[in-house]
Coordinates of C-alpha atoms in Angstrom, one line a residue:
Chain A
M1 CA -57.2 21.1 -9.7
I2 CA -55.7 19.5 -12.7
V3 CA -54.0 16.8 -10.7
S4 CA -56.6 14.2 -9.9
E5 CA -56.5 11.6 -7.0
A6 CA -55.7 9.1 -9.0
D7 CA -52.7 10.7 -10.3
L8 CA -51.1 11.7 -6.8
D9 CA -52.2 7.9 -5.8
A10 CA -49.9 6.7 -9.0
L11 CA -47.2 9.4 -7.8
L12 CA -47.0 8.0 -3.8
L13 CA -47.0 4.1 -5.6
T14 CA -44.5 5.4 -7.7
L15 CA -41.8 6.9 -5.0
K16 CA -43.0 3.5 -3.0
V17 CA -41.8 1.4 -5.5
A18 CA -38.8 3.6 -6.7
G19 CA -37.7 3.5 -3.1
I20 CA -38.1 0.0 -2.0
S21 CA -36.5 -1.0 -5.1
T22 CA -33.5 1.2 -4.7
G23 CA -32.9 -0.3 -1.3
L24 CA -33.0 -3.9 -2.6
L25 CA -30.9 -2.8 -5.7
L26 CA -28.2 -1.6 -3.4
L27 CA -28.6 -4.0 -0.9
I28 CA -27.9 -6.9 -3.6
G29 CA -26.1 -4.6 -6.3
T30 CA -23.1 -4.0 -3.8
P31 CA -21.8 -7.4 -2.8
V32 CA -22.4 -8.3 -6.6
A33 CA -20.5 -5.3 -7.9
W34 CA -17.9 -6.1 -5.0
W35 CA -17.6 -9.5 -6.4
L36 CA -17.1 -8.9 -10.3
V37 CA -14.5 -6.6 -9.4
R38 CA -12.5 -8.8 -7.1
T39 CA -12.9 -12.1 -8.3
P40 CA -10.9 -14.5 -10.2
S41 CA -13.6 -16.5 -11.4
R42 CA -14.1 -17.4 -14.3
W43 CA -17.7 -17.1 -14.4
K44 CA -16.9 -13.3 -14.1
S45 CA -17.9 -12.5 -17.9
L46 CA -21.0 -14.5 -17.8
V47 CA -22.4 -12.6 -14.7
N48 CA -21.5 -9.6 -16.1
A49 CA -23.2 -10.7 -19.3
V50 CA -26.5 -11.4 -17.5
V51 CA -26.3 -8.1 -15.3
A52 CA -25.9 -5.9 -18.1
L53 CA -28.6 -7.8 -19.8
P54 CA -31.7 -5.2 -19.5
L55 CA -29.8 -2.5 -20.9
V56 CA -30.2 -3.9 -24.0
L57 CA -33.4 -5.9 -23.6
P58 CA -36.7 -4.5 -24.6
P59 CA -38.2 -3.8 -21.6
T60 CA -41.6 -6.0 -22.8
V61 CA -39.2 -9.0 -23.4
L62 CA -38.0 -8.9 -20.2
G63 CA -41.8 -8.5 -18.7
F64 CA -43.0 -11.0 -20.6
Y65 CA -40.4 -13.7 -18.8
L66 CA -41.1 -12.3 -15.7
L67 CA -44.9 -13.0 -16.4
V68 CA -44.0 -16.5 -17.4
A69 CA -41.8 -17.2 -14.8
M70 CA -43.7 -16.0 -12.1
S71 CA -47.1 -17.4 -13.1
P72 CA -48.4 -20.1 -11.1
T73 CA -47.0 -22.9 -13.5
G74 CA -43.7 -21.1 -13.9
M75 CA -40.8 -22.0 -11.9
V76 CA -41.1 -18.7 -9.6
G77 CA -44.4 -18.9 -9.3
R78 CA -44.8 -22.9 -8.0
V79 CA -41.9 -21.6 -5.8
T80 CA -44.1 -18.5 -4.2
T81 CA -47.0 -20.2 -4.1
A82 CA -45.7 -23.1 -2.6
L83 CA -44.6 -20.5 0.2
G84 CA -47.8 -19.7 0.2
L85 CA -47.1 -15.9 -1.2
G86 CA -49.6 -16.9 -4.1
T87 CA -48.8 -15.5 -7.2
L88 CA -46.3 -12.1 -7.9
P89 CA -47.8 -11.1 -11.4
F90 CA -50.5 -7.7 -11.1
T91 CA -49.1 -7.6 -7.4
F92 CA -47.1 -4.6 -5.8
P93 CA -44.3 -7.3 -4.8
G94 CA -44.4 -8.5 -8.4
L95 CA -43.7 -4.9 -9.8
V96 CA -40.4 -4.1 -7.1
V97 CA -39.2 -7.9 -8.1
A98 CA -39.4 -6.5 -11.8
S99 CA -38.1 -3.0 -11.0
V100 CA -35.0 -4.3 -9.4
L101 CA -34.3 -6.8 -12.5
Y102 CA -34.8 -4.4 -14.8
S103 CA -32.8 -1.5 -13.0
F104 CA -30.3 -3.6 -11.9
P105 CA -27.3 -2.9 -14.3
F106 CA -27.8 1.0 -13.5
V107 CA -26.9 0.3 -9.9
V108 CA -23.9 -2.4 -10.5
Q109 CA -22.0 -0.5 -12.7
P110 CA -21.3 2.7 -11.1
L111 CA -20.4 0.5 -8.2
Q112 CA -18.4 -1.7 -10.2
T113 CA -16.3 1.0 -11.9
A114 CA -16.2 3.2 -8.3
F115 CA -14.9 -0.4 -6.4
A116 CA -12.1 -1.0 -9.2
A117 CA -11.0 2.6 -9.1
I118 CA -10.1 2.0 -5.1
G119 CA -7.2 -0.5 -7.0
E120 CA -5.8 -3.0 -4.0
R121 CA -3.4 -0.9 -2.1
P122 CA -6.2 0.6 0.4
L123 CA -7.2 -2.6 1.2
E124 CA -3.8 -4.2 1.7
V125 CA -3.1 -1.0 4.1
A126 CA -6.4 -1.5 6.0
A127 CA -5.3 -5.4 6.3
T128 CA -1.7 -4.5 7.6
L129 CA -3.6 -2.1 10.1
R130 CA -5.4 -5.4 11.4
A131 CA -8.2 -4.7 9.5
N132 CA -10.3 -8.4 8.4
A133 CA -11.8 -8.7 4.7
L134 CA -15.3 -7.2 6.2
D135 CA -14.2 -4.8 8.3
S136 CA -11.8 -2.9 5.3
F137 CA -14.8 -3.4 3.2
F138 CA -17.2 -1.0 5.6
S139 CA -14.4 0.8 6.6
V140 CA -12.3 1.7 3.7
A141 CA -13.9 0.5 0.2
V142 CA -17.3 1.9 1.0
P143 CA -16.3 5.1 2.0
L144 CA -13.9 5.7 -0.6
A145 CA -16.0 4.5 -3.3
R146 CA -19.1 7.1 -2.1
P147 CA -19.4 8.8 -5.6
G148 CA -20.4 5.3 -6.7
F149 CA -22.8 4.6 -4.2
I150 CA -24.4 8.4 -5.2
A151 CA -24.8 7.7 -8.6
A152 CA -26.1 4.1 -8.3
T153 CA -28.7 5.5 -5.7
V154 CA -29.4 8.2 -8.1
L155 CA -29.5 6.2 -11.4
G156 CA -31.6 3.0 -9.7
F157 CA -34.2 5.7 -8.3
A158 CA -34.7 7.8 -11.6
H159 CA -34.4 4.5 -13.7
T160 CA -37.3 3.0 -11.9
V161 CA -39.4 6.0 -11.7
G162 CA -39.1 6.2 -15.6
E163 CA -39.6 2.2 -16.6
F164 CA -43.1 1.6 -18.4
G165 CA -42.9 -1.4 -20.1
V166 CA -42.0 -4.1 -18.0
V167 CA -44.1 -2.4 -15.3
L168 CA -47.3 -2.6 -17.6
M169 CA -46.1 -6.2 -18.6
V170 CA -45.6 -7.8 -14.8
G171 CA -47.8 -5.1 -12.8
G172 CA -50.9 -4.0 -15.4
N173 CA -52.8 -0.7 -14.4
I174 CA -54.5 -1.7 -11.0
P175 CA -55.0 1.7 -9.4
G176 CA -53.1 2.3 -6.0
Q177 CA -51.5 -1.4 -6.8
T178 CA -49.7 -1.5 -9.8
R179 CA -50.3 1.8 -12.0
V180 CA -47.6 3.9 -11.7
L181 CA -47.1 7.6 -12.6
S182 CA -45.8 6.2 -16.2
V183 CA -48.6 3.8 -16.7
Q184 CA -50.9 6.8 -16.0
I185 CA -49.4 9.1 -18.1
Y186 CA -50.5 6.5 -21.1
N187 CA -53.9 6.2 -19.7
H188 CA -54.1 10.1 -19.6
V189 CA -53.1 10.1 -23.4
E190 CA -55.8 7.3 -24.1
A191 CA -58.2 9.1 -22.6
L192 CA -57.1 12.3 -24.9
E193 CA -56.5 13.9 -21.1
Y194 CA -53.6 16.0 -22.5
A195 CA -53.6 18.5 -19.6
Q196 CA -53.3 16.0 -17.2
A197 CA -50.7 14.1 -19.3
H198 CA -48.5 17.2 -19.9
W199 CA -48.6 17.7 -15.4
L200 CA -47.1 14.2 -14.9
A201 CA -45.1 14.3 -17.8
G202 CA -43.5 17.5 -17.5
G203 CA -43.2 16.7 -13.8
L204 CA -41.2 13.8 -14.8
L205 CA -38.9 15.8 -17.2
V206 CA -38.2 18.1 -14.7
F207 CA -37.5 15.4 -11.9
S208 CA -35.0 13.9 -14.5
F209 CA -33.6 16.8 -15.4
A210 CA -32.8 17.5 -11.9
V211 CA -31.5 14.4 -10.9
L212 CA -28.8 14.1 -13.5
L213 CA -27.7 18.1 -12.6
C214 CA -27.2 16.9 -9.1
L215 CA -25.3 13.9 -10.1
Y216 CA -23.1 15.7 -12.5
G217 CA -22.6 18.8 -10.3
F218 CA -21.4 16.4 -7.3
N219 CA -19.2 14.3 -9.4
A220 CA -17.5 17.3 -10.8
G221 CA -17.6 18.4 -7.1
T222 CA -15.2 15.3 -6.2
V223 CA -13.0 15.7 -8.6
K224 CA -11.9 19.3 -8.1
K225 CA -11.6 18.1 -4.5
Chain B
M1 CA 8.8 -10.1 26.1
T2 CA 9.7 -12.5 23.1
L3 CA 11.6 -9.4 21.5
G4 CA 14.9 -10.3 20.1
L5 CA 13.8 -13.9 19.0
P6 CA 15.1 -14.2 15.0
L7 CA 13.1 -14.1 12.4
I8 CA 12.9 -17.3 10.4
A9 CA 11.9 -17.5 6.6
R10 CA 12.1 -19.9 4.2
F11 CA 10.1 -18.9 0.9
N12 CA 10.0 -20.0 -2.5
I13 CA 9.1 -16.8 -3.7
N14 CA 8.0 -17.8 -7.8
Y15 CA 6.8 -16.1 -10.6
P16 CA 6.4 -17.1 -14.0
G17 CA 10.1 -16.4 -15.5
F18 CA 11.5 -15.7 -12.0
A19 CA 12.2 -17.7 -9.0
L20 CA 14.4 -16.9 -5.4
P21 CA 14.8 -19.4 -2.8
V22 CA 15.1 -17.9 0.3
D23 CA 16.5 -19.2 3.4
L24 CA 17.3 -16.2 6.0
T25 CA 17.2 -16.0 9.8
L26 CA 17.4 -12.2 10.7
P27 CA 17.9 -10.9 14.0
G28 CA 15.3 -10.0 15.8
H29 CA 16.3 -6.5 16.8
G30 CA 17.8 -3.6 14.9
V31 CA 17.5 -2.8 11.1
T32 CA 17.8 -5.5 8.5
A33 CA 18.4 -3.9 5.1
L34 CA 17.5 -6.1 2.0
F35 CA 19.6 -4.7 -0.9
G36 CA 19.4 -5.5 -4.8
H37 CA 17.9 -3.8 -7.7
S38 CA 14.6 -3.4 -9.3
G39 CA 13.0 -6.8 -10.0
C40 CA 15.0 -8.7 -7.6
G41 CA 12.4 -9.9 -5.3
K42 CA 13.0 -8.3 -2.1
T43 CA 9.4 -6.2 -2.4
S44 CA 8.2 -9.8 -2.8
F45 CA 10.0 -10.8 0.3
L46 CA 8.5 -8.5 2.3
R47 CA 5.1 -8.9 1.4
A48 CA 5.2 -12.5 1.8
V49 CA 6.7 -11.7 5.4
A50 CA 3.6 -9.6 5.9
G51 CA 1.2 -12.3 4.3
L52 CA 0.3 -10.2 1.3
E53 CA 1.6 -12.8 -0.9
R54 CA 1.7 -16.4 0.2
F55 CA 4.4 -18.6 -1.8
P56 CA 3.8 -22.5 -1.6
D57 CA 6.2 -24.9 0.8
S58 CA 7.4 -22.1 2.6
Y59 CA 7.8 -21.3 6.5
L60 CA 7.7 -18.3 8.8
E61 CA 8.5 -17.6 12.1
V62 CA 8.8 -14.2 13.9
A63 CA 9.3 -13.4 17.4
G64 CA 8.7 -17.2 18.3
E65 CA 5.2 -17.2 16.4
V66 CA 4.9 -18.6 13.3
W67 CA 3.0 -17.1 10.8
Q68 CA 3.2 -19.4 8.1
D69 CA 3.7 -23.0 8.1
D70 CA 2.6 -25.1 4.7
A71 CA 4.1 -28.5 6.0
K72 CA 1.3 -27.9 8.4
G73 CA -1.2 -25.8 6.1
L74 CA -0.7 -22.8 8.9
F75 CA -0.9 -19.2 7.3
V76 CA -1.9 -16.8 9.5
P77 CA -4.0 -13.7 7.4
V78 CA -2.6 -10.5 7.1
H79 CA -5.1 -9.0 9.6
R80 CA -3.7 -11.1 12.3
R81 CA 0.1 -11.0 11.6
A82 CA 1.5 -8.0 14.1
V83 CA 3.3 -6.2 11.2
G84 CA 3.4 -2.7 10.3
Y85 CA 4.1 -1.8 6.7
V86 CA 5.0 1.3 5.4
F87 CA 4.9 1.3 1.5
Q88 CA 6.5 3.1 -1.4
E89 CA 3.5 5.2 -1.5
A90 CA 2.1 6.7 1.5
S91 CA -1.2 5.4 1.1
L92 CA -2.9 7.5 3.3
F93 CA -7.0 6.6 3.3
A94 CA -8.2 9.5 1.3
H95 CA -11.4 9.6 3.0
L96 CA -10.0 10.0 6.6
S97 CA -8.2 12.8 8.3
V98 CA -4.5 12.2 9.4
R99 CA -5.9 11.7 13.3
Q100 CA -8.2 9.2 11.6
N101 CA -5.4 7.6 9.6
L102 CA -3.1 7.1 12.7
A103 CA -6.5 5.6 15.0
Y104 CA -7.2 3.5 12.1
G105 CA -4.6 0.6 13.4
L106 CA -4.5 2.1 16.7
K107 CA -8.1 1.0 17.7
R108 CA -7.5 -2.2 16.0
S109 CA -4.5 -3.9 17.3
R110 CA -5.1 -6.6 19.8
H111 CA -1.8 -5.8 21.9
S112 CA 0.5 -3.0 22.8
A113 CA 3.8 -2.8 21.9
G114 CA 4.5 0.3 24.1
L115 CA 3.8 3.0 21.5
A116 CA 1.3 5.8 22.4
F117 CA -0.1 8.0 20.1
E118 CA 1.5 11.4 21.9
Q119 CA 4.4 9.6 21.9
V120 CA 4.6 8.8 18.2
V121 CA 3.1 12.2 17.1
D122 CA 5.9 13.8 19.0
W123 CA 8.5 11.4 17.2
L124 CA 7.4 12.0 14.1
G125 CA 7.0 15.6 14.2
I126 CA 3.3 15.6 12.9
E127 CA 1.5 17.5 15.3
A128 CA 0.6 20.5 13.4
L129 CA -0.9 17.9 10.4
L130 CA -3.2 16.1 12.8
D131 CA -6.5 18.0 11.3
R132 CA -5.0 17.8 8.0
R133 CA -6.5 16.1 4.9
P134 CA -3.8 13.7 3.3
E135 CA -4.0 15.6 0.0
R136 CA -3.2 18.6 1.8
L137 CA 0.2 17.3 2.6
S138 CA 3.9 17.0 0.9
G139 CA 5.1 13.7 0.1
G140 CA 7.5 13.7 2.9
E141 CA 4.8 14.6 5.2
R142 CA 2.6 11.8 4.0
Q143 CA 5.2 9.4 4.4
R144 CA 5.4 10.7 7.8
I145 CA 2.4 9.6 8.7
A146 CA 2.5 6.5 7.0
I147 CA 5.1 5.4 9.3
A148 CA 3.2 6.7 12.5
R149 CA 0.5 4.9 11.5
A150 CA 2.1 1.5 10.8
L151 CA 4.2 2.1 14.5
L152 CA 0.4 2.9 16.2
S153 CA -0.4 -0.7 15.1
Q154 CA 1.7 -1.9 17.8
P155 CA 3.5 -4.4 15.4
K156 CA 6.1 -7.0 16.6
L157 CA 7.8 -6.1 13.0
L158 CA 8.2 -3.1 11.2
L159 CA 8.4 -3.5 7.2
F160 CA 9.7 -0.8 5.1
D161 CA 9.3 -1.2 1.5
E162 CA 11.7 1.7 -0.1
P163 CA 9.8 4.3 1.7
L164 CA 12.3 7.2 0.4
S165 CA 12.5 6.1 -3.2
A166 CA 9.3 8.3 -4.1
L167 CA 10.3 11.5 -3.1
D168 CA 13.3 13.7 -3.7
I169 CA 16.5 14.6 -2.3
K170 CA 15.3 17.2 -0.1
R171 CA 12.4 15.0 1.3
K172 CA 14.7 11.9 1.7
A173 CA 16.5 14.2 3.9
E174 CA 13.7 15.2 6.2
I175 CA 12.9 11.5 6.8
L176 CA 16.2 9.8 6.9
P177 CA 16.6 11.3 11.1
F178 CA 13.2 10.4 11.7
L179 CA 13.9 6.9 10.7
E180 CA 17.4 6.9 12.7
R181 CA 15.6 8.0 15.7
L182 CA 13.1 5.0 15.4
H183 CA 16.1 3.0 15.2
S184 CA 17.7 4.1 18.1
Q185 CA 14.5 4.5 20.3
L186 CA 12.6 1.3 19.0
D187 CA 13.0 -2.4 20.2
I188 CA 11.0 -3.5 17.4
P189 CA 12.8 -5.2 14.9
M190 CA 12.7 -3.7 10.7
L191 CA 12.9 -5.0 7.8
Y192 CA 14.2 -2.1 5.2
V193 CA 13.8 -2.7 1.7
S194 CA 16.0 -0.4 -0.6
H195 CA 18.3 -0.2 -3.4
S196 CA 19.9 2.9 -2.3
P197 CA 23.3 1.8 -0.9
D198 CA 23.4 5.1 1.0
E199 CA 20.2 4.5 2.7
V200 CA 21.3 1.1 3.6
A201 CA 24.5 2.2 4.8
R202 CA 23.3 4.7 7.0
L203 CA 20.2 2.7 8.4
A204 CA 21.3 -0.9 8.8
D205 CA 22.8 -3.2 11.0
F206 CA 22.2 -6.3 9.2
L207 CA 22.4 -6.4 5.2
V208 CA 20.8 -9.3 2.8
L209 CA 21.8 -8.9 -0.2
L210 CA 19.9 -10.0 -3.3
A211 CA 20.9 -10.8 -7.1
D212 CA 20.2 -12.8 -9.9
G213 CA 17.6 -14.7 -8.0
K214 CA 19.3 -15.6 -4.8
V215 CA 20.5 -14.4 -1.7
L216 CA 24.2 -13.6 -2.5
A217 CA 25.1 -12.7 1.1
S218 CA 23.6 -12.0 4.4
G219 CA 25.1 -10.8 7.5
L220 CA 26.5 -7.7 9.8
L221 CA 26.6 -4.6 7.8
H222 CA 30.2 -3.5 8.3
E223 CA 31.4 -7.1 7.4
T224 CA 29.1 -7.4 4.8
L225 CA 29.9 -4.3 2.7
A226 CA 33.4 -5.2 3.3
R227 CA 32.9 -8.5 1.2
L228 CA 34.7 -8.5 -2.1
D229 CA 32.0 -10.7 -3.6
V230 CA 29.6 -8.6 -2.1
A231 CA 31.0 -4.6 -3.0
D232 CA 31.3 -5.5 -7.0
A233 CA 27.1 -5.3 -6.5
F234 CA 27.6 -1.9 -5.2
A235 CA 29.5 -1.3 -8.5
D236 CA 30.8 2.1 -8.1
E237 CA 29.2 2.8 -4.8
A238 CA 31.2 -0.1 -3.2
G239 CA 32.6 1.0 0.4
V240 CA 32.4 0.2 3.7
A241 CA 30.5 1.7 6.6
I242 CA 32.7 2.4 10.2
D243 CA 31.0 3.4 13.2
T244 CA 33.3 6.4 14.8
V245 CA 32.8 8.3 18.0
L246 CA 33.4 12.1 17.9
A247 CA 36.8 12.6 20.1
E248 CA 38.2 16.2 19.1
H249 CA 36.8 19.2 18.0
D250 CA 39.5 21.3 16.1
V251 CA 38.4 25.1 16.3
Q252 CA 41.3 26.6 14.8
D253 CA 41.6 24.4 11.8
Q254 CA 37.8 23.6 11.7
L255 CA 38.0 20.0 11.9
S256 CA 36.6 17.1 14.0
R257 CA 38.4 14.1 14.8
L258 CA 36.5 10.7 14.8
D259 CA 38.0 8.0 16.2
F260 CA 37.3 4.5 15.7
P261 CA 39.5 0.9 16.3
G262 CA 41.7 1.0 13.5
G263 CA 42.7 4.4 13.6
S264 CA 41.1 8.0 13.3
I265 CA 40.0 10.5 10.5
F266 CA 39.2 14.1 10.5
V267 CA 36.3 15.5 8.9
A268 CA 34.9 19.2 8.6
R269 CA 34.0 20.5 12.0
Q270 CA 30.8 18.7 13.4
A271 CA 28.2 20.6 15.3
Q272 CA 27.5 17.5 17.6
P273 CA 29.0 17.6 21.4
L274 CA 32.4 15.0 22.0
G275 CA 31.4 11.4 22.6
R276 CA 28.6 11.3 19.8
K277 CA 28.5 8.1 17.7
L278 CA 28.6 8.9 14.1
R279 CA 28.7 6.3 11.5
C280 CA 30.6 7.4 8.2
R281 CA 30.7 5.9 4.7
I282 CA 34.2 5.4 3.0
L283 CA 34.0 4.4 -0.4
A284 CA 36.6 2.3 -2.2
R285 CA 37.0 4.5 -4.8
D286 CA 38.1 7.1 -2.4
V287 CA 40.9 5.1 -0.8
S288 CA 44.1 4.7 -2.5
L289 CA 47.2 2.9 -1.0
N290 CA 50.9 4.0 -0.1
L291 CA 53.4 1.3 0.8
E292 CA 55.3 4.2 3.0
R293 CA 53.4 6.8 4.9
Q294 CA 52.8 10.3 2.7
Q295 CA 54.9 13.2 4.6
H296 CA 54.1 15.7 2.1
S297 CA 50.6 14.9 1.1
S298 CA 47.4 16.8 0.9
I299 CA 45.2 14.2 1.9
L300 CA 44.4 14.4 5.6
N301 CA 43.5 10.7 6.6
I302 CA 45.9 8.0 6.2
V303 CA 45.3 4.7 8.3
S304 CA 47.5 1.9 8.4
A305 CA 46.2 -1.2 7.0
R306 CA 46.9 -4.9 6.5
V307 CA 46.0 -6.2 3.1
L308 CA 43.7 -9.4 3.5
D309 CA 43.0 -10.1 0.1
F310 CA 42.0 -8.5 -3.4
A311 CA 39.7 -9.6 -6.3
D312 CA 38.9 -8.2 -10.1
S313 CA 36.3 -5.2 -9.8
A314 CA 33.2 -4.7 -12.2
T315 CA 35.3 -2.2 -13.6
P316 CA 37.2 -3.8 -16.2
G317 CA 41.5 -2.8 -15.0
N318 CA 40.2 -2.2 -11.5
I319 CA 40.9 -4.4 -8.8
L320 CA 39.1 -4.4 -5.2
V321 CA 41.9 -4.7 -2.2
R322 CA 40.3 -5.6 1.2
L323 CA 42.2 -4.5 4.2
D324 CA 42.1 -4.7 7.7
A325 CA 42.8 -1.4 9.9
Q326 CA 43.3 -3.6 13.3
G327 CA 39.4 -4.8 13.3
T328 CA 38.0 -2.2 11.2
P329 CA 37.7 -3.6 7.4
L330 CA 38.2 -1.1 4.6
L331 CA 38.1 -1.8 0.7
A332 CA 40.1 0.1 -2.0
K333 CA 39.9 0.3 -5.3
I334 CA 43.0 0.2 -7.6
T335 CA 43.6 -0.6 -11.0
R336 CA 45.5 -3.5 -11.9
R337 CA 48.7 -2.0 -13.3
S338 CA 48.8 -0.1 -9.4
L339 CA 48.4 -3.5 -7.9
N340 CA 51.5 -5.1 -9.6
H341 CA 53.4 -1.4 -9.5
L342 CA 53.4 -2.4 -5.4
G343 CA 53.7 -6.1 -5.6
L344 CA 50.3 -6.2 -3.5
S345 CA 50.2 -9.5 -1.9
P346 CA 48.0 -10.4 1.6
G347 CA 49.5 -9.9 4.5
M348 CA 51.3 -6.5 3.6
V349 CA 51.0 -3.2 5.5
L350 CA 50.9 -0.4 4.1
W351 CA 49.0 3.3 4.1
A352 CA 45.5 3.7 3.4
Q353 CA 45.1 7.3 2.0
V354 CA 41.6 8.3 2.5
K355 CA 40.3 11.1 0.0
A356 CA 36.8 11.5 1.7
V357 CA 34.5 10.8 4.2
A358 CA 30.7 10.6 4.1
L359 CA 29.0 11.3 7.4
L360 CA 25.7 9.3 7.7
E361 CA 24.2 11.0 10.6

């Protein structure tokens, strides 16, 4: 058996991080995307820029600042310590927080595009049919933005699976805690275990390709309809 | 029932570079047409009634309920106003079937206007479309669904924003009878925005004319259409609408006689039974005037009428003459030369020759 138990642990941990992160991303990203599309606020550009920051920032930079913020003397660290949660770096929750921040634009942007594409009219129609704002959001905006939700879910999940820099900075390399697939591949290569690295790397390659193929295939399908 | 109470609207419709102060009391029954050219503010008015736009210092009362009163800081949000709104494009929900579109407003309505699902579906002839998806419908079918959807939300007021303008002539002709049926079978007042004189003459009981950033006229359709200042706004389409009763079928000559208080007119033979009410439109350009009754004319329809007044028309060298045919107003468009030649003056009794009559039903 070339794939070791450690590899399997890394795989399960990766899926767990990505799954939880994706859930949180959708939960937080949806209202943010909705607000960005609907708001007339002058803060919109600023928020947009902040949301998009992880797209251009080196992951190590983001990881470094997260590490500083979450340290016992950092702003976030002091809050979590005061709440009795301890500090986040090198823990599973810390890894999830970092993943959510890092993948945020990959979820918000497809949602934003999808919400903007709906336009004003369906919501006006819903209002004249007695639906309040919350009702029309769930009964009209969300179903009409379905392609955006699918893209956001897939991209958010895949991007979280694939991250490395932030994970290494914030999570470190603790087996079963923070050692995810990308870190495990790095470990294999460091130890010159190329065969095992191949299995994992190849697996991720196939996974990423399959994800994108599904995504584009689905989008083409909706356009045709 | 509070049906029949008037709609009182005082809006300060205001955009950069555009202002339309509105102070209107409209009937709480029948169809009120808001007529004007594009950009005259008629759609803004309708949106303000629905609550989709909010203009400052405004007041709106519908069927005894105050929906907006800025003096008291009151503004009822759209979803709490019992309106049925039909947009220019049908705007059906693309993610729902026809049946689900219809149910959307129905299940959210807080009171009943007595409009049952089966009945509305039957009225609009959409039974066969219920399980289709909106993208598989023609433009006319979509608009019928949109009308049914608005009705099923149990409105106290129906708002139509140029519901036919996105359709071709054939589709329009497909929808108009449905709108007429609503008119005759519903107690719900309707506001109908249009820039089509034909639709207005056909559907409306009451007319509001908007032009140049103001309400130019508002009143009963028959009276308002015959006003000289209003007629001008219709340009070449100026004319009156008269309600007639089908009085006789002449099988041999293939004609039908329509009676109205001021006389009778003949039209091509109609299929409807005697006694049926028919609305006709007579354009001012199709009426010519004679001092004596022409005995040797091919024109069949000649009505005795009295000159009320006249004014310059929008066409240079042309005059619009307002006539009274025993209570029925008529308009005639003649040249200034003819006016002088005939020596027309208010009070004169003469003969109006009607060259063409358009039946609207």
